[in-house]
Amino acid sequence: MNEKELISQAFAARERAYTPYSHFQVGAALLTREGKIYLGGNIENAAYGPSNCAERTAFFKAVSEGERQFAAIAVVGAPEGTKKELFSACWPCGVCRQVMREFCGPDFKIFTFSGKEGITACTLAELLPHAFGPQMLENGR
Ligand code: THU
């Protein structure tokens, strides 16, 4: 599974986003270390607050199926009807970064796509430096 394939899976996931309020559709494709892929789209709600980002949809699907080891995630997002060449990079929100930190180390890779730059990548350490993670709760008990 290369990053191009993972991005194309994220585009497929985006097709199924449920976004009647923002009309901003996001798709995510989460790759486990064993090579399995879990897809997620954002799922909005009339009460707004209960809405869930694409990245967390993918993580929660995977974790609830027993997965714990992850290699990378691809994320694509743009308003409904946007042509591929007009996509901007869609980096995960702060809440999703924190969810990633729960299950992933600093080298976990995040890919996104923009029409201008194509695929760009960074690590979780770059997206969430000085993270508060599970390690903080390991001592002092
Ligand atoms: N959203 C995601 O699904 N992932 C992101 O990385 C950024 C934002 C969703 C939340 C909401 O449904 C819509 O995009 C607009 O914020």
XYZ file of C-alpha atoms and ligand atoms in Angstrom:
157
model
C 0.000 0.000 0.000
C 1.615 3.253 -1.068
C 0.576 6.795 -0.198
C -1.104 7.318 -3.580
C -3.371 4.307 -3.038
C -4.136 5.428 0.503
C -5.152 8.890 -0.745
C -7.411 7.320 -3.356
C -9.086 5.256 -0.589
C -9.615 8.508 1.342
C -11.354 9.981 -1.716
C -13.622 6.914 -1.802
C -14.422 7.334 1.911
C -15.244 11.002 1.324
C -18.040 9.953 -1.046
C -19.902 8.605 1.978
C -19.426 11.593 4.302
C -22.666 12.776 5.920
C -22.486 16.577 5.809
C -25.923 18.197 5.486
C -24.857 21.205 7.608
C -21.325 22.274 6.652
C -21.300 20.623 3.212
C -17.567 20.183 3.854
C -16.794 16.570 3.051
C -13.806 14.776 4.511
C -12.586 11.240 3.888
C -9.934 9.301 5.764
C -8.158 6.003 5.102
C -6.334 4.548 8.093
C -3.633 1.953 7.443
C -2.781 -0.599 10.142
C 0.766 -1.906 10.513
C -0.466 -5.212 9.131
C -1.732 -3.522 5.972
C -5.467 -3.397 6.627
C -7.390 -0.225 5.781
C -10.269 1.341 7.695
C -12.231 4.117 6.018
C -14.107 6.992 7.623
C -16.079 10.035 6.616
C -17.239 12.948 8.733
C -20.697 12.411 10.217
C -22.557 15.562 11.181
C -25.528 16.027 13.471
C -28.430 18.480 13.682
C -27.224 19.384 17.186
C -23.768 20.160 15.673
C -21.777 19.128 18.784
C -22.127 15.375 18.277
C -20.557 15.613 14.797
C -17.575 13.350 14.227
C -14.564 13.988 12.019
C -13.555 11.543 9.288
C -10.289 10.704 11.045
C -11.999 9.756 14.295
C -14.613 7.729 12.444
C -11.790 5.673 10.911
C -9.903 5.332 14.218
C -12.958 4.346 16.234
C -14.018 1.793 13.641
C -10.545 0.244 13.716
C -10.030 0.352 17.478
C -13.471 -1.119 18.101
C -12.520 -4.010 15.818
C -9.466 -4.688 17.971
C -6.777 -2.854 15.979
C -4.076 -1.134 18.030
C -1.098 -0.718 15.658
C -1.240 1.943 12.990
C 1.164 3.070 10.286
C -0.464 6.007 8.494
C -3.632 7.891 7.664
C -4.625 9.743 4.490
C -7.088 12.632 4.779
C -8.802 14.583 2.008
C -11.356 17.309 2.490
C -13.125 20.027 0.534
C -16.564 21.541 0.126
C -19.098 19.315 -1.658
C -18.645 19.359 -5.438
C -15.023 20.611 -5.379
C -12.968 19.457 -8.352
C -9.873 17.476 -7.444
C -7.511 20.115 -8.810
C -9.039 22.708 -6.463
C -8.629 20.724 -3.222
C -6.557 22.331 -0.454
C -4.554 20.301 2.049
C -6.806 19.113 4.909
C -4.741 18.481 8.038
C -6.494 16.877 11.023
C -8.097 19.066 13.694
C -6.676 19.255 17.223
C -9.106 16.735 18.691
C -8.229 14.160 16.025
C -4.509 14.739 16.604
C -5.025 13.929 20.274
C -6.959 10.751 19.388
C -4.069 9.748 17.097
C -1.631 10.290 19.962
C -3.518 7.782 22.071
C -2.760 4.961 19.644
C 0.220 6.130 17.588
C 3.822 7.058 18.151
C 5.671 10.137 16.910
C 6.492 8.540 13.539
C 2.870 7.855 12.570
C 2.421 9.404 9.115
C -0.333 11.731 7.963
C -0.893 12.301 4.250
C -3.127 14.860 2.645
C -3.770 16.058 -0.875
C -4.007 19.437 -2.550
C -4.495 20.242 -6.207
C -1.456 22.527 -6.139
C 1.041 20.338 -4.301
C -0.309 16.818 -4.763
C 0.330 14.550 -1.782
C 2.096 16.030 1.226
C 3.137 14.166 4.348
C 4.080 14.850 7.918
C 4.480 12.948 11.161
C 2.364 13.017 14.283
C 5.319 14.535 16.151
C 5.188 17.480 13.746
C 1.420 17.890 14.073
C 1.294 17.501 17.845
C 4.587 18.422 19.510
C 4.956 18.150 23.315
C 1.907 15.891 23.338
C 0.085 14.773 26.440
C -0.212 11.038 25.887
C -0.791 7.771 27.750
C 2.809 7.857 28.993
C 1.902 10.760 31.283
C -0.372 8.518 33.346
C 2.073 5.651 33.712
C 3.871 6.809 36.894
C 2.751 8.003 40.291
C 0.088 5.406 40.901
N -13.674 17.790 9.631
C -13.141 16.532 9.513
O -13.867 15.545 9.337
N -11.798 16.395 9.593
C -10.916 17.426 9.673
O -9.720 17.205 9.694
C -11.413 18.806 9.752
C -12.887 18.966 9.875
C -15.125 17.938 9.485
C -15.890 18.360 10.707
C -17.122 18.965 10.081
O -18.045 17.928 9.781
C -16.632 19.562 8.781
O -15.394 18.930 8.502
C -16.442 21.056 8.827
O -15.652 21.434 9.896
